[in-house]
Short mmCIF file of C-alpha atoms in Angstrom, two decimals:
data_model
loop_
_atom_site.label_atom_id
_atom_site.label_comp_id
_atom_site.label_asym_id
_atom_site.label_seq_id
_atom_site.Cartn_x
_atom_site.Cartn_y
_atom_site.Cartn_z
CA MET A 1 14.38 6.04 16.56
CA ILE A 2 11.00 7.64 16.33
CA TYR A 3 7.79 5.41 16.37
CA SER A 4 5.19 7.27 16.03
CA ILE A 5 3.93 11.02 16.75
CA LEU A 6 0.73 11.41 18.82
CA LYS A 7 -1.53 13.61 20.50
CA ALA A 8 -1.42 14.48 24.14
CA ALA A 9 -3.78 12.30 25.83
CA GLU A 10 -6.45 14.24 28.19
CA ASP A 11 -4.93 12.10 31.27
CA PRO A 12 -1.04 12.78 30.97
CA GLY A 13 -0.39 9.21 33.10
CA GLN A 14 -1.97 7.23 30.29
CA LEU A 15 1.23 7.22 27.56
CA PRO A 16 3.63 6.27 30.45
CA ALA A 17 1.50 3.53 31.76
CA VAL A 18 0.97 2.06 28.50
CA LEU A 19 4.62 2.56 27.24
CA SER A 20 5.94 0.77 30.67
CA GLY A 21 4.64 -2.09 29.58
CA MET A 22 6.69 -2.14 26.20
CA ARG A 23 10.02 -2.85 24.68
CA GLY A 24 11.62 -1.28 21.60
CA ILE A 25 14.17 -2.23 19.16
CA SER A 26 17.03 -3.80 21.19
CA ASN A 27 14.98 -4.43 24.16
CA ALA A 28 15.39 -0.67 24.72
CA ASP A 29 12.89 1.54 26.95
CA PHE A 30 10.49 3.92 25.73
CA HIS A 31 10.43 7.68 26.38
CA GLU A 32 8.33 10.71 25.44
CA VAL A 33 9.52 13.81 23.71
CA SER A 34 6.95 16.43 23.91
CA TYR A 35 6.23 19.82 22.30
CA ASP A 36 3.20 21.52 23.07
CA ASP A 37 0.06 19.12 22.44
CA ILE A 38 1.90 16.56 20.34
CA THR A 39 4.68 13.81 21.80
CA ALA A 40 6.76 11.68 19.93
CA VAL A 41 7.32 8.08 21.07
CA VAL A 42 11.08 7.12 20.90
CA CYS A 43 13.62 4.78 21.80
CA ASP A 44 17.32 4.76 22.22
CA VAL A 45 19.06 2.93 19.32
CA GLN A 46 22.82 2.28 18.15
CA LYS A 47 22.55 2.91 14.30
CA ALA A 48 24.65 0.41 13.62
CA SER A 49 22.60 -2.27 15.27
CA LEU A 50 19.38 -1.06 13.49
CA VAL A 51 18.96 -4.12 11.22
CA THR A 52 16.00 -4.38 8.80
CA ASP A 53 14.60 -8.12 8.99
CA ARG A 54 11.15 -9.28 9.45
CA SER A 55 11.21 -9.80 12.95
CA ALA A 56 12.32 -5.82 13.73
CA THR A 57 10.01 -4.34 11.21
CA MET A 58 6.96 -6.59 12.64
CA ASP A 59 7.86 -5.52 16.18
CA TYR A 60 7.68 -1.96 15.18
CA ALA A 61 4.49 -2.04 13.30
CA GLY A 62 3.32 -4.09 16.84
CA VAL A 63 4.20 -1.17 18.84
CA ILE A 64 2.44 1.45 16.49
CA ASP A 65 -0.34 -1.14 16.35
CA SER A 66 -0.66 -0.92 20.47
CA LEU A 67 -0.45 2.82 20.66
CA PHE A 68 -2.98 3.15 18.16
CA LYS A 69 -5.64 1.41 20.41
CA ASP A 70 -5.62 4.12 22.99
CA PHE A 71 -4.11 7.18 21.20
CA THR A 72 -4.58 9.57 17.79
CA LEU A 73 -1.11 9.01 16.00
CA LEU A 74 0.72 9.57 12.82
CA PRO A 75 3.15 6.51 12.31
CA VAL A 76 6.74 7.61 11.62
CA ARG A 77 8.56 5.19 8.85
CA PHE A 78 10.71 2.45 10.50
CA GLY A 79 14.33 3.40 10.56
CA SER A 80 14.00 7.57 11.41
CA VAL A 81 16.29 8.44 13.72
CA MET A 82 17.84 11.78 15.07
CA GLU A 83 20.66 12.08 17.38
CA SER A 84 19.23 13.75 20.51
CA GLU A 85 15.98 14.45 22.48
CA GLY A 86 16.66 18.30 21.65
CA GLU A 87 16.90 17.64 17.73
CA ILE A 88 13.57 15.66 17.89
CA ARG A 89 11.82 18.38 19.97
CA ASN A 90 13.08 21.05 17.64
CA MET A 91 11.58 18.73 14.80
CA LEU A 92 8.35 18.69 16.65
CA GLU A 93 8.25 22.40 16.88
CA ARG A 94 9.25 23.31 13.30
CA ASN A 95 6.51 20.92 11.95
CA HIS A 96 3.97 21.37 14.78
CA ILE A 97 1.29 23.23 12.28
CA GLU A 98 1.86 20.11 9.54
CA ILE A 99 1.50 17.45 12.03
CA GLN A 100 -1.25 18.97 14.10
CA LYS A 101 -3.24 19.12 10.95
CA ASN A 102 -2.47 15.44 10.04
CA LEU A 103 -3.60 14.21 13.58
CA LEU A 104 -7.00 16.04 13.33
CA LYS A 105 -7.33 14.27 9.57
CA VAL A 106 -7.35 11.31 11.18
CA GLU A 107 -8.57 11.67 14.73
CA GLY A 108 -10.86 8.82 15.58
CA LYS A 109 -10.35 6.99 12.10
CA VAL A 110 -9.12 3.97 10.88
CA GLU A 111 -7.31 2.95 7.59
CA PHE A 112 -8.26 -0.28 5.38
CA GLY A 113 -6.64 -1.89 2.39
CA LEU A 114 -9.06 -3.82 -0.05
CA LYS A 115 -7.69 -5.64 -2.89
CA VAL A 116 -9.52 -7.11 -5.93
CA PHE A 117 -7.93 -9.68 -7.50
CA CYS A 118 -9.23 -11.77 -10.52
CA ASP A 119 -8.06 -14.44 -13.15
CA THR A 120 -7.74 -11.72 -15.84
CA GLU A 121 -7.19 -14.34 -18.41
CA LYS A 122 -10.54 -15.56 -17.91
CA LEU A 123 -11.90 -12.49 -17.45
CA LYS A 124 -10.50 -10.99 -20.85
CA ALA A 125 -11.58 -14.46 -22.56
CA GLY A 126 -15.26 -13.67 -21.03
CA PHE A 127 -15.40 -10.17 -23.11
CA ASN A 128 -15.32 -12.22 -26.44
CA ILE A 129 -13.65 -9.10 -28.27
CA LYS A 130 -14.03 -9.67 -32.26
CA PRO A 131 -11.37 -9.84 -34.62
CA GLU A 132 -11.20 -6.51 -36.87
CA PRO A 133 -12.73 -6.89 -40.15
CA GLU A 134 -10.58 -7.41 -43.19
CA ALA A 135 -9.20 -4.60 -45.09
CA LYS A 136 -9.37 -3.59 -48.37
CA SER A 137 -6.23 -4.38 -49.90
CA ALA A 138 -6.62 -5.10 -53.26
CA GLY A 139 -5.05 -2.55 -55.81
CA LYS A 140 -2.99 -0.82 -53.62
CA PRO A 141 0.57 -1.16 -53.72
CA GLY A 142 2.62 -3.19 -51.34
CA THR A 143 0.13 -5.92 -50.97
CA GLY A 144 1.41 -9.78 -50.74
CA GLN A 145 2.98 -11.59 -47.92
CA ASN A 146 4.73 -8.78 -46.43
CA ASN A 147 1.69 -6.80 -46.42
CA SER A 148 -0.19 -9.66 -44.90
CA VAL A 149 2.10 -10.22 -42.07
CA TYR A 150 2.13 -6.43 -41.33
CA MET A 151 -1.58 -6.44 -41.07
CA ASP A 152 -1.67 -9.61 -38.86
CA TYR A 153 0.67 -7.67 -36.49
CA VAL A 154 -1.27 -4.66 -36.44
CA LYS A 155 -4.66 -6.43 -35.88
CA LYS A 156 -3.47 -8.42 -33.07
CA LYS A 157 -1.89 -5.41 -31.58
CA LEU A 158 -5.29 -3.38 -32.04
CA ALA A 159 -7.44 -6.44 -30.41
CA GLU A 160 -4.85 -6.63 -27.50
CA TYR A 161 -5.30 -2.60 -27.11
CA ARG A 162 -9.28 -3.24 -27.40
CA LEU A 163 -9.06 -5.98 -24.90
CA GLU A 164 -7.04 -3.95 -22.25
CA GLU A 165 -9.49 -0.76 -22.85
CA THR A 166 -12.36 -3.34 -21.98
CA VAL A 167 -10.88 -4.49 -19.06
CA LEU A 168 -10.07 -1.01 -17.65
CA SER A 169 -13.39 0.26 -18.23
CA TYR A 170 -14.79 -2.99 -16.19
CA VAL A 171 -12.31 -2.16 -13.62
CA ASN A 172 -13.57 1.66 -13.80
CA SER A 173 -17.09 0.15 -13.56
CA VAL A 174 -16.26 -1.91 -10.31
CA ILE A 175 -14.45 1.07 -8.78
CA LYS A 176 -17.86 3.29 -9.35
CA GLU A 177 -19.91 0.60 -7.88
CA ILE A 178 -17.43 0.37 -4.75
CA THR A 179 -17.40 4.05 -4.46
CA GLU A 180 -21.05 4.16 -4.37
CA CYS A 181 -21.95 1.56 -2.17
CA LEU A 182 -19.28 3.10 0.50
CA THR A 183 -21.35 6.20 0.59
CA GLY A 184 -22.88 5.58 3.58
CA VAL A 185 -19.56 4.71 5.22
CA GLU A 186 -18.06 7.96 4.62
CA ALA A 187 -14.75 6.84 3.49
CA THR A 188 -12.01 8.82 1.97
CA GLY A 189 -10.46 6.31 -0.49
CA LYS A 190 -7.51 6.09 -2.87
CA PHE A 191 -7.34 3.59 -5.93
CA LYS A 192 -4.96 2.21 -7.86
CA LYS A 193 -5.86 0.01 -11.11
CA MET A 194 -4.00 -2.84 -12.32
CA ALA A 195 -1.54 -2.99 -9.50
CA SER A 196 -0.57 -6.26 -11.22
CA PRO A 197 -2.47 -8.56 -13.65
CA ALA A 198 -4.35 -10.32 -10.99
CA ASN A 199 -4.74 -7.55 -8.56
CA ILE A 200 -7.04 -5.29 -10.45
CA ILE A 201 -7.91 -2.96 -7.78
CA ASP A 202 -5.53 -1.80 -4.58
CA ALA A 203 -7.63 0.47 -2.65
CA LEU A 204 -7.19 2.30 0.75
CA PHE A 205 -9.81 3.87 2.86
CA LEU A 206 -9.67 6.30 5.81
CA ILE A 207 -12.95 5.69 7.76
CA LYS A 208 -14.41 6.48 11.55
CA LYS A 209 -13.85 3.86 13.57
CA GLU A 210 -17.62 3.43 14.19
CA MET A 211 -18.17 2.69 10.58
CA THR A 212 -16.00 -0.55 10.58
CA ALA A 213 -18.62 -3.19 10.85
CA GLU A 214 -20.51 -1.33 8.13
CA LEU A 215 -17.59 -1.47 5.92
CA ILE A 216 -17.31 -5.04 6.37
CA ARG A 217 -20.67 -5.51 5.41
CA VAL A 218 -20.56 -3.43 2.12
CA VAL A 219 -17.43 -5.45 1.00
CA LYS A 220 -19.09 -8.82 1.79
CA ASP A 221 -22.11 -7.52 -0.06
CA LEU A 222 -20.06 -6.52 -3.30
CA GLN A 223 -18.56 -10.25 -2.80
CA THR A 224 -21.78 -11.92 -3.40
CA ARG A 225 -22.52 -9.34 -6.23
CA TYR A 226 -19.32 -10.23 -8.15
CA PRO A 227 -18.46 -14.07 -7.54
CA ASP A 228 -15.66 -14.10 -10.03
CA LEU A 229 -13.79 -11.57 -8.20
CA ASN A 230 -11.84 -11.99 -4.89
CA PHE A 231 -12.12 -9.13 -2.52
CA MET A 232 -9.54 -8.91 0.56
CA LEU A 233 -10.26 -6.63 3.11
CA THR A 234 -7.45 -6.09 5.37
CA GLY A 235 -7.33 -3.74 8.63
CA PRO A 236 -8.18 -1.78 10.80
CA TRP A 237 -4.71 -0.38 10.48
CA PRO A 238 -3.14 2.84 11.91
CA PRO A 239 -3.22 5.57 9.27
CA TYR A 240 0.04 4.90 7.53
CA ASN A 241 -1.40 5.66 3.77
CA PHE A 242 -3.33 8.80 4.92
CA VAL A 243 -0.28 10.76 6.75
CA ASP A 244 1.18 13.46 4.37
CA VAL A 245 4.30 14.77 6.41
CA THR A 246 7.69 15.02 5.34
CA ILE A 247 10.63 16.35 7.35
CA SER A 248 13.64 17.32 5.75
CA MET B 1 -12.10 -21.63 2.85
CA ASN B 2 -8.89 -23.79 2.10
CA GLU B 3 -5.71 -23.68 3.61
CA ASN B 4 -3.97 -22.32 0.45
CA VAL B 5 -6.10 -19.45 0.61
CA ILE B 6 -5.39 -18.83 4.19
CA ASP B 7 -1.69 -18.83 3.96
CA ARG B 8 -1.83 -16.49 1.08
CA SER B 9 -3.95 -14.32 2.77
CA ARG B 10 -1.44 -14.53 5.71
CA ASP B 11 1.56 -13.95 3.25
CA ILE B 12 -0.52 -10.99 1.69
CA THR B 13 -1.33 -9.55 5.20
CA ILE B 14 2.25 -9.56 5.98
CA LEU B 15 3.66 -7.93 3.01
CA GLU B 16 0.77 -5.19 3.62
CA VAL B 17 2.35 -4.63 7.21
CA LEU B 18 5.87 -4.44 5.70
CA ASP B 19 4.86 -2.15 2.74
CA ARG B 20 3.26 0.14 5.48
CA VAL B 21 6.31 0.23 7.78
CA LEU B 22 8.84 0.59 5.52
CA ASN B 23 7.47 3.26 3.14
CA LYS B 24 4.54 4.96 4.53
CA GLY B 25 3.75 7.22 7.30
CA VAL B 26 5.65 10.08 8.44
CA ILE B 27 8.73 10.50 6.46
CA LEU B 28 12.17 11.89 7.57
CA THR B 29 14.43 12.44 4.62
CA GLY B 30 18.10 12.12 5.28
CA ASP B 31 17.53 10.44 8.80
CA ILE B 32 16.78 7.03 7.61
CA VAL B 33 19.43 4.15 8.93
CA ILE B 34 18.47 1.00 7.81
CA SER B 35 20.80 -1.86 7.73
CA VAL B 36 19.99 -5.32 5.57
CA ALA B 37 20.06 -8.70 7.17
CA ASP B 38 20.82 -11.02 4.49
CA VAL B 39 18.53 -13.55 5.50
CA ASP B 40 15.34 -11.26 5.05
CA LEU B 41 16.22 -9.06 1.88
CA VAL B 42 13.38 -10.51 0.47
CA TYR B 43 11.05 -8.78 2.83
CA LEU B 44 12.77 -5.53 2.62
CA GLY B 45 10.94 -2.78 -0.10
CA VAL B 46 8.88 -5.25 -1.72
CA LYS B 47 8.00 -2.50 -4.33
CA LEU B 48 11.77 -2.12 -4.57
CA MET B 49 12.43 -5.93 -5.40
CA LEU B 50 9.14 -6.01 -7.63
CA SER B 51 10.77 -2.93 -9.77
CA SER B 52 14.22 -4.75 -9.73
CA VAL B 53 12.56 -7.78 -11.22
CA GLU B 54 10.96 -5.71 -14.14
CA THR B 55 14.22 -4.19 -14.75
CA MET B 56 15.75 -7.23 -15.10
CA GLU B 57 13.12 -8.63 -17.46
CA GLN B 58 13.55 -5.39 -19.66
CA LEU B 59 17.24 -6.11 -19.82
CA LYS B 60 16.84 -9.37 -20.77
CA SER B 61 14.35 -8.44 -23.71
CA GLY B 62 16.66 -5.58 -24.66
CA LYS B 63 19.66 -8.19 -24.83
CA HIS B 64 17.48 -10.96 -26.78
CA LEU B 65 16.46 -8.29 -29.42
CA SER B 66 20.26 -7.03 -29.69
CA GLN B 67 21.03 -10.90 -30.17
CA SER B 68 18.12 -11.43 -33.18
CA ASN B 69 19.20 -7.94 -34.67
CA GLY B 70 22.96 -8.96 -34.67
#
């Protein structure tokens, strides 16, 4: 199973030294498969024994996290297996340029996740959307109880639509402010709006390691400025969300 | 900060780890081999589970509508 692909260290003895103190899935030893200046960290695994449970996946993440402390790396999705070392070496050779490009992109950088939560119902109530004015229906055909029900439905839907638009506009304004505040951090960001009714912003950032303290300061500052929102920052992570390599 | 907030944060962090490990990173298509342990099914592919719940809700709504119409 392949855990990660990393850039060879200047000291060739560094990776074996780090791996010697670690164990992979099913207590297997780690070894390296290299091509040129890139190395895959792998361990032998029986396909039948590869079970996805909480413990196995957390252990897997722990290994990648440990390696990330000392190396520039691309995490590989859990459960990625190849038949032999020869196949892995061929894969590295075939995708060498793409892997190198990605390693260069994430070198010296860390990923952070920022989730912004809020009580959406409270937020909506605060917007105080006024109901639509009464439509003039006198003298037109189809007036009466049926038309009134229809109009009520249309007005309700219109009010809901306007409310959603207002919430989205508010979310956009918060994202704009986050982006502006992060200018000094030089972050590469990805934003997802309304990931769930409570999670109004789900953002990911790739920043230089040395900018970590500044990012934390900015998020604390944002939290003070928006007391009704709940900012949750997680990281530093290996760059899981900024790897763009698909190997078939 | 109360304990509930800490617990919720811890849960979310675990989900963040699992989401990354299972869904992100270098993807080897066709080579992924995953068996699922019954007890921990809830932890596998949170997005997948949420999609399933949404689909179920939609199916329920559809069933409800057809019953109302029928």
